[in-house]
C-alpha atoms as a printed R data frame, in Angstrom:
    type eleno elety resid chain resno       x        y      z
1   ATOM     1    CA   MET     A     1 -29.695 -178.623 21.500
2   ATOM     2    CA   ALA     A     2 -33.062 -179.947 22.082
3   ATOM     3    CA   HIS     A     3 -35.729 -180.286 18.915
4   ATOM     4    CA   PRO     A     4 -38.997 -178.153 19.861
5   ATOM     5    CA   THR     A     5 -41.510 -179.923 20.985
6   ATOM     6    CA   GLU     A     6 -45.820 -179.614 21.288
7   ATOM     7    CA   VAL     A     7 -47.223 -179.132 25.020
8   ATOM     8    CA   ARG     A     8 -50.368 -177.368 26.613
9   ATOM     9    CA   GLY     A     9 -50.950 -174.785 28.635
10  ATOM    10    CA   GLY     A    10 -53.550 -174.545 31.505
11  ATOM    11    CA   GLY     A    11 -51.096 -176.014 34.903
12  ATOM    12    CA   ALA     A    12 -50.939 -179.037 33.667
13  ATOM    13    CA   PRO     A    13 -47.700 -179.649 32.563
14  ATOM    14    CA   PRO     A    14 -46.474 -183.006 30.274
15  ATOM    15    CA   THR     A    15 -43.590 -184.970 31.641
16  ATOM    16    CA   PRO     A    16 -40.711 -184.972 29.832
17  ATOM    17    CA   GLU     A    17 -41.143 -188.546 28.502
18  ATOM    18    CA   LEU     A    18 -43.840 -187.027 26.444
19  ATOM    19    CA   LEU     A    19 -42.194 -184.300 24.930
20  ATOM    20    CA   PRO     A    20 -41.356 -185.870 21.769
21  ATOM    21    CA   PRO     A    21 -40.444 -184.080 18.618
22  ATOM    22    CA   GLN     A    22 -42.422 -182.160 16.435
23  ATOM    23    CA   PRO     A    23 -42.724 -178.770 15.210
24  ATOM    24    CA   PRO     A    24 -45.023 -176.579 17.331
25  ATOM    25    CA   THR     A    25 -48.596 -175.963 15.882
26  ATOM    26    CA   ARG     A    26 -48.796 -173.247 13.410
27  ATOM    27    CA   HIS     A    27 -51.644 -171.689 15.901
28  ATOM    28    CA   HIS     A    28 -50.317 -172.498 19.585
29  ATOM    29    CA   PRO     A    29 -50.094 -169.179 21.254
30  ATOM    30    CA   LEU     A    30 -46.947 -169.416 22.456
31  ATOM    31    CA   ASP     A    31 -45.446 -169.574 18.897
32  ATOM    32    CA   ASN     A    32 -46.750 -165.516 19.269
33  ATOM    33    CA   ALA     A    33 -46.969 -164.717 22.950
34  ATOM    34    CA   VAL     A    34 -46.453 -161.405 23.042
35  ATOM    35    CA   TRP     A    35 -50.169 -161.629 20.714
36  ATOM    36    CA   ALA     A    36 -51.420 -163.841 22.555
37  ATOM    37    CA   ALA     A    37 -50.860 -161.624 25.979
38  ATOM    38    CA   LEU     A    38 -51.836 -158.114 23.994
39  ATOM    39    CA   THR     A    39 -55.057 -159.524 22.856
40  ATOM    40    CA   GLY     A    40 -55.664 -161.547 25.814
41  ATOM    41    CA   PRO     A    41 -55.212 -161.054 29.774
42  ATOM    42    CA   HIS     A    42 -52.581 -157.775 28.991
43  ATOM    43    CA   ALA     A    43 -55.325 -156.264 26.720
44  ATOM    44    CA   HIS     A    44 -55.747 -153.569 29.278
45  ATOM    45    CA   LEU     A    45 -52.214 -152.287 28.066
46  ATOM    46    CA   ALA     A    46 -52.279 -153.111 24.723
47  ATOM    47    CA   GLU     A    47 -51.861 -150.278 21.851
48  ATOM    48    CA   ARG     A    48 -53.379 -151.657 19.992
49  ATOM    49    CA   VAL     A    49 -54.522 -151.013 15.661
50  ATOM    50    CA   GLY     A    50 -56.120 -153.788 13.634
51  ATOM    51    CA   LEU     A    51 -53.572 -156.573 13.538
52  ATOM    52    CA   ALA     A    52 -50.521 -154.966 15.383
53  ATOM    53    CA   ALA     A    53 -50.826 -154.279 19.206
54  ATOM    54    CA   ARG     A    54 -47.728 -153.094 21.545
55  ATOM    55    CA   TYR     A    55 -47.035 -152.445 25.230
56  ATOM    56    CA   PRO     A    56 -46.329 -148.770 26.479
57  ATOM    57    CA   ALA     A    57 -42.943 -147.752 25.971
58  ATOM    58    CA   ASP     A    58 -42.326 -147.745 29.789
59  ATOM    59    CA   VAL     A    59 -43.680 -151.290 30.171
60  ATOM    60    CA   TYR     A    60 -42.664 -153.832 27.266
61  ATOM    61    CA   ALA     A    61 -40.540 -152.426 24.636
62  ATOM    62    CA   PHE     A    62 -41.897 -155.029 22.265
63  ATOM    63    CA   ALA     A    63 -44.844 -154.901 19.807
64  ATOM    64    CA   ALA     A    64 -46.451 -157.769 17.634
65  ATOM    65    CA   LEU     A    65 -48.156 -159.264 14.792
66  ATOM    66    CA   ALA     A    66 -51.004 -161.278 14.727
67  ATOM    67    CA   ASP     A    67 -49.561 -162.929 11.563
68  ATOM    68    CA   PRO     A    68 -46.078 -161.651 10.382
69  ATOM    69    CA   ALA     A    69 -46.278 -163.379  7.507
70  ATOM    70    CA   ASP     A    70 -49.244 -160.328  6.553
71  ATOM    71    CA   PRO     A    71 -48.422 -157.390  4.702
72  ATOM    72    CA   ALA     A    72 -51.557 -156.044  6.222
73  ATOM    73    CA   ALA     A    73 -50.197 -156.373  9.948
74  ATOM    74    CA   TRP     A    74 -47.350 -154.580  8.834
75  ATOM    75    CA   ALA     A    75 -49.113 -151.691  7.718
76  ATOM    76    CA   ASP     A    76 -51.216 -151.678 10.816
77  ATOM    77    CA   LEU     A    77 -48.019 -151.299 12.736
78  ATOM    78    CA   LEU     A    78 -46.685 -148.943 10.671
79  ATOM    79    CA   THR     A    79 -49.509 -147.136 11.527
80  ATOM    80    CA   LEU     A    80 -49.478 -147.691 15.648
81  ATOM    81    CA   VAL     A    81 -45.852 -146.539 15.610
82  ATOM    82    CA   GLY     A    82 -45.923 -143.909 13.330
83  ATOM    83    CA   PRO     A    83 -42.576 -143.638 10.317
84  ATOM    84    CA   GLY     A    84 -39.434 -143.874 11.139
85  ATOM    85    CA   ALA     A    85 -39.677 -145.558 14.615
86  ATOM    86    CA   THR     A    86 -37.961 -148.604 15.870
87  ATOM    87    CA   VAL     A    87 -39.485 -151.323 17.266
88  ATOM    88    CA   ARG     A    88 -38.852 -154.418 18.852
89  ATOM    89    CA   ILE     A    89 -40.889 -157.758 17.296
90  ATOM    90    CA   LYS     A    90 -40.296 -161.667 17.703
91  ATOM    91    CA   PRO     A    91 -40.753 -163.679 16.541
92  ATOM    92    CA   VAL     A    92 -39.846 -162.813 12.658
93  ATOM    93    CA   ASP     A    93 -38.022 -163.905 10.084
94  ATOM    94    CA   ARG     A    94 -39.479 -161.721  7.484
95  ATOM    95    CA   VAL     A    95 -39.542 -158.197  6.988
96  ATOM    96    CA   PRO     A    96 -41.434 -156.232  4.487
97  ATOM    97    CA   ASP     A    97 -39.174 -154.222  2.113
98  ATOM    98    CA   GLY     A    98 -39.424 -150.529  2.898
99  ATOM    99    CA   TRP     A    99 -38.336 -151.749  6.479
100 ATOM   100    CA   THR     A   100 -34.560 -151.842  7.517
101 ATOM   101    CA   ALA     A   101 -33.433 -154.027 10.421
102 ATOM   102    CA   VAL     A   102 -31.252 -152.610 12.277
103 ATOM   103    CA   GLY     A   103 -30.457 -155.293 14.688
104 ATOM   104    CA   ARG     A   104 -31.460 -159.287 15.493
105 ATOM   105    CA   GLY     A   105 -31.162 -162.056 17.567
106 ATOM   106    CA   THR     A   106 -32.084 -165.672 18.733
107 ATOM   107    CA   GLY     A   107 -33.976 -166.617 21.991
108 ATOM   108    CA   VAL     A   108 -35.271 -170.084 22.901
109 ATOM   109    CA   GLN     A   109 -38.442 -170.353 24.741
110 ATOM   110    CA   LEU     A   110 -38.832 -173.455 27.327
111 ATOM   111    CA   VAL     A   111 -41.480 -173.962 29.175
112 ATOM   112    CA   ALA     A   112 -42.265 -175.934 32.542
113 ATOM   113    CA   THR     A   113 -42.752 -179.646 33.388
114 ATOM   114    CA   GLU     A   114 -43.767 -182.037 35.810
115 ATOM   115    CA   ALA     A   115 -40.085 -181.986 37.039
116 ATOM   116    CA   LEU     A   116 -40.630 -178.594 37.464
117 ATOM   117    CA   SER     A   117 -40.471 -178.456 41.714
118 ATOM   118    CA   THR     A   118 -42.644 -175.744 42.870
119 ATOM   119    CA   ALA     A   119 -42.764 -173.802 46.411
120 ATOM   120    CA   PRO     A   120 -43.088 -170.347 48.389
121 ATOM   121    CA   ALA     A   121 -40.119 -168.298 49.376
122 ATOM   122    CA   PRO     A   122 -40.756 -167.427 52.643
123 ATOM   123    CA   GLU     A   123 -37.874 -165.117 52.804
124 ATOM   124    CA   ALA     A   124 -39.136 -163.456 49.758
125 ATOM   125    CA   GLU     A   125 -41.295 -160.664 49.723
126 ATOM   126    CA   PRO     A   126 -43.131 -158.841 46.945
127 ATOM   127    CA   LEU     A   127 -41.835 -156.280 45.181
128 ATOM   128    CA   GLY     A   128 -43.971 -152.971 43.874
129 ATOM   129    CA   PRO     A   129 -43.600 -149.492 42.362
130 ATOM   130    CA   ASP     A   130 -41.612 -148.349 45.298
131 ATOM   131    CA   ASP     A   131 -38.894 -150.890 44.550
132 ATOM   132    CA   VAL     A   132 -38.469 -150.186 41.397
133 ATOM   133    CA   PRO     A   133 -35.785 -147.953 41.440
134 ATOM   134    CA   GLU     A   134 -33.886 -150.880 43.494
135 ATOM   135    CA   ILE     A   135 -35.018 -153.080 40.630
136 ATOM   136    CA   LEU     A   136 -33.729 -150.730 37.953
137 ATOM   137    CA   ASP     A   137 -29.955 -150.998 39.805
138 ATOM   138    CA   LEU     A   138 -29.899 -154.118 40.151
139 ATOM   139    CA   VAL     A   139 -30.783 -155.145 36.251
140 ATOM   140    CA   ALA     A   140 -28.423 -152.773 35.526
141 ATOM   141    CA   ARG     A   141 -25.901 -154.700 36.934
142 ATOM   142    CA   THR     A   142 -26.765 -158.199 36.059
143 ATOM   143    CA   ARG     A   143 -28.483 -157.586 32.664
144 ATOM   144    CA   PRO     A   144 -30.961 -160.467 33.265
145 ATOM   145    CA   GLY     A   145 -33.157 -158.668 29.916
146 ATOM   146    CA   PRO     A   146 -35.918 -155.531 29.848
147 ATOM   147    CA   PHE     A   147 -37.405 -154.607 32.622
148 ATOM   148    CA   LEU     A   148 -38.844 -150.733 32.427
149 ATOM   149    CA   LYS     A   149 -40.075 -148.091 34.908
150 ATOM   150    CA   ARG     A   150 -43.439 -149.709 34.653
151 ATOM   151    CA   THR     A   151 -42.471 -153.537 34.238
152 ATOM   152    CA   VAL     A   152 -43.944 -154.581 37.277
153 ATOM   153    CA   ALA     A   153 -47.698 -154.001 36.133
154 ATOM   154    CA   LEU     A   154 -47.506 -157.157 34.489
155 ATOM   155    CA   GLY     A   155 -47.562 -159.324 36.988
156 ATOM   156    CA   ALA     A   156 -46.194 -160.524 40.424
157 ATOM   157    CA   TYR     A   157 -42.493 -159.525 41.285
158 ATOM   158    CA   LEU     A   158 -40.752 -161.152 44.596
159 ATOM   159    CA   GLY     A   159 -37.689 -160.047 45.706
160 ATOM   160    CA   ILE     A   160 -34.985 -160.941 48.239
161 ATOM   161    CA   ARG     A   161 -33.220 -158.963 50.453
162 ATOM   162    CA   HIS     A   162 -29.651 -158.564 52.839
163 ATOM   163    CA   GLN     A   163 -29.176 -156.326 55.308
164 ATOM   164    CA   GLY     A   164 -32.022 -154.260 53.578
165 ATOM   165    CA   ARG     A   165 -30.148 -154.358 50.173
166 ATOM   166    CA   LEU     A   166 -32.349 -155.987 47.350
167 ATOM   167    CA   ILE     A   167 -30.403 -159.042 46.528
168 ATOM   168    CA   ALA     A   168 -32.765 -161.105 43.998
169 ATOM   169    CA   VAL     A   169 -35.559 -160.535 41.824
170 ATOM   170    CA   ALA     A   170 -37.786 -162.691 39.777
171 ATOM   171    CA   GLY     A   171 -41.565 -161.605 38.188
172 ATOM   172    CA   GLU     A   172 -43.640 -162.432 35.860
173 ATOM   173    CA   ARG     A   173 -43.523 -161.331 32.454
174 ATOM   174    CA   LEU     A   174 -45.708 -162.211 29.358
175 ATOM   175    CA   ARG     A   175 -49.058 -163.751 30.435
176 ATOM   176    CA   LEU     A   176 -51.550 -165.065 27.901
177 ATOM   177    CA   PRO     A   177 -54.553 -167.941 27.965
178 ATOM   178    CA   GLY     A   178 -53.684 -170.701 29.776
179 ATOM   179    CA   TRP     A   179 -49.612 -169.512 30.371
180 ATOM   180    CA   THR     A   180 -47.511 -167.206 32.343
181 ATOM   181    CA   GLU     A   181 -43.921 -166.183 31.369
182 ATOM   182    CA   ILE     A   182 -41.252 -166.177 34.340
183 ATOM   183    CA   SER     A   183 -38.278 -162.967 33.370
184 ATOM   184    CA   ALA     A   184 -36.282 -160.725 35.009
185 ATOM   185    CA   VAL     A   185 -34.183 -163.476 37.277
186 ATOM   186    CA   CYS     A   186 -31.363 -161.406 38.740
187 ATOM   187    CA   THR     A   187 -28.502 -162.273 41.940
188 ATOM   188    CA   ASP     A   188 -26.522 -159.612 42.740
189 ATOM   189    CA   PRO     A   189 -23.070 -161.130 41.642
190 ATOM   190    CA   GLY     A   190 -21.783 -161.059 45.639
191 ATOM   191    CA   HIS     A   191 -24.565 -163.431 46.520
192 ATOM   192    CA   ARG     A   192 -24.460 -165.749 43.216
193 ATOM   193    CA   GLY     A   193 -23.979 -169.511 44.462
194 ATOM   194    CA   ARG     A   194 -26.922 -169.572 47.422
195 ATOM   195    CA   GLY     A   195 -29.689 -170.629 45.467
196 ATOM   196    CA   LEU     A   196 -31.587 -167.565 45.419
197 ATOM   197    CA   ALA     A   197 -32.384 -167.223 41.671
198 ATOM   198    CA   THR     A   198 -33.532 -171.283 42.168
199 ATOM   199    CA   ARG     A   199 -35.763 -169.989 44.941
200 ATOM   200    CA   LEU     A   200 -37.699 -167.364 43.455
201 ATOM   201    CA   VAL     A   201 -38.256 -169.214 39.941
202 ATOM   202    CA   ARG     A   202 -39.554 -172.272 42.149
203 ATOM   203    CA   ALA     A   203 -41.889 -169.771 44.273
204 ATOM   204    CA   VAL     A   204 -43.003 -167.516 40.962
205 ATOM   205    CA   ALA     A   205 -44.080 -170.634 39.207
206 ATOM   206    CA   ASP     A   206 -45.982 -171.441 42.830
207 ATOM   207    CA   GLY     A   207 -47.951 -168.684 42.061
208 ATOM   208    CA   ILE     A   208 -49.051 -169.598 38.544
209 ATOM   209    CA   ARG     A   209 -49.583 -173.009 39.330
210 ATOM   210    CA   GLU     A   210 -51.973 -171.723 41.840
211 ATOM   211    CA   ARG     A   211 -53.820 -169.987 39.436
212 ATOM   212    CA   GLY     A   212 -54.044 -173.028 36.523
213 ATOM   213    CA   ASP     A   213 -51.657 -171.232 34.508
214 ATOM   214    CA   THR     A   214 -48.033 -173.735 33.455
215 ATOM   215    CA   PRO     A   215 -44.703 -171.398 33.411
216 ATOM   216    CA   PHE     A   216 -42.271 -170.534 30.669
217 ATOM   217    CA   LEU     A   217 -39.948 -168.610 30.215
218 ATOM   218    CA   HIS     A   218 -37.443 -167.014 27.461
219 ATOM   219    CA   ALA     A   219 -33.639 -166.749 27.143
220 ATOM   220    CA   ALA     A   220 -30.709 -165.665 24.934
221 ATOM   221    CA   ALA     A   221 -30.093 -168.378 22.437
222 ATOM   222    CA   ASP     A   222 -26.397 -167.904 23.660
223 ATOM   223    CA   ASN     A   223 -26.844 -167.787 27.437
224 ATOM   224    CA   ALA     A   224 -25.763 -171.584 28.037
225 ATOM   225    CA   PRO     A   225 -25.389 -171.034 32.139
226 ATOM   226    CA   ALA     A   226 -29.309 -169.544 32.085
227 ATOM   227    CA   ILE     A   227 -30.597 -172.467 29.765
228 ATOM   228    CA   ARG     A   228 -29.058 -175.372 32.071
229 ATOM   229    CA   LEU     A   229 -29.711 -173.565 35.415
230 ATOM   230    CA   TYR     A   230 -33.938 -173.923 34.104
231 ATOM   231    CA   GLU     A   231 -33.381 -177.449 32.283
232 ATOM   232    CA   SER     A   232 -32.037 -178.359 35.615
233 ATOM   233    CA   LEU     A   233 -35.218 -176.661 37.259
234 ATOM   234    CA   GLY     A   234 -37.130 -178.991 35.222
235 ATOM   235    CA   PHE     A   235 -38.134 -176.787 31.482
236 ATOM   236    CA   ALA     A   236 -37.824 -178.043 28.301
237 ATOM   237    CA   LEU     A   237 -36.780 -176.225 24.875
238 ATOM   238    CA   ARG     A   238 -39.710 -176.220 22.905
239 ATOM   239    CA   ARG     A   239 -38.644 -173.539 20.717
240 ATOM   240    CA   ARG     A   240 -36.242 -170.842 18.903
241 ATOM   241    CA   SER     A   241 -37.121 -167.624 17.206
242 ATOM   242    CA   THR     A   242 -35.186 -164.745 15.902
243 ATOM   243    CA   ILE     A   243 -36.641 -161.110 17.204
244 ATOM   244    CA   VAL     A   244 -36.121 -158.709 15.346
245 ATOM   245    CA   SER     A   245 -35.341 -154.617 16.056
246 ATOM   246    CA   VAL     A   246 -36.742 -152.536 13.204
247 ATOM   247    CA   ARG     A   247 -36.951 -149.101 11.786
248 ATOM   248    CA   THR     A   248 -40.195 -148.462  9.813
249 ATOM   249    CA   PRO     A   249 -40.529 -146.122  6.793
250 ATOM   250    CA   ILE     A   250 -39.654 -142.625  6.484
251 ATOM   251    CA   SER     A   251 -42.853 -141.909  4.311
252 ATOM   252    CA   VAL     A   252 -46.065 -143.647  5.583
253 ATOM   253    CA   ARG     A   253 -47.193 -146.024  2.761
254 ATOM   254    CA   THR     A   254 -48.398 -149.522  2.937
255 ATOM   255    CA   PRO     A   255 -45.867 -151.794  3.423
256 ATOM   256    CA   GLY     A   256 -45.462 -154.444  0.461
257 ATOM   257    CA   THR     A   257 -44.695 -158.316  0.180
258 ATOM   258    CA   PRO     A   258 -41.897 -159.081  3.188
259 ATOM   259    CA   GLY     A   259 -38.353 -159.200  1.752
260 ATOM   260    CA   ALA     A   260 -36.077 -161.426  2.436
261 ATOM   261    CA   ALA     A   261 -34.261 -161.413  6.072
262 ATOM   262    CA   GLY     A   262 -31.216 -161.561  4.774
263 ATOM   263    CA   ALA     A   263 -32.062 -157.604  4.553
264 ATOM   264    CA   PHE     A   264 -30.505 -157.884  8.589
């Protein structure tokens, strides 16, 4: 497994040789990508209270904290979502006393290097709100990750059809200064092995680079086939992080000092 690496944004990804093993810079926007998006290019979508923000529930089911180690940020999140609510956050290693961790997982973050070759896909078509029912059907059968009724509001989505039926999708999710995430990469099981996902990833990445951003993406840490595909295309592993589903306290009170992650 590769070590975390420091990389830069702005459409000029480093070559693999320039990715030495080192811890990520603490304040790099990719270290807290959801917060960087909600307080940056996606601020118009944000529901926010002070040091906590979230996407609308039908867009992307994640919240973010300015600093997951700051009790004041957790207090703002409690105000934002209310008592007894469940919310997903990343990256989080510790949760406050009084909060309940109801699930956790580990994800990996990969960033594009110059080895990633991008090109438009002439056979791909832009997807929009009218295509959501078909996208949701494909996502339900292939499980690439969260995709909801208004996820298409986050960025550009492309699809490939066969005899009028949608068989492959990829698009943009988180967008933060200098960076855009590629997400919802999926192919109908009956059409795999044709390179459709590869062509769509290259096409989405091409659009991202055209506007001066660097592509990145996330995957479940145990999704070895997806990680191998992305690495073969020219993405490099940057870091691993913990994704937590937490339930807020039933009674409204200011959270105390974060407790150990052993509460999971």
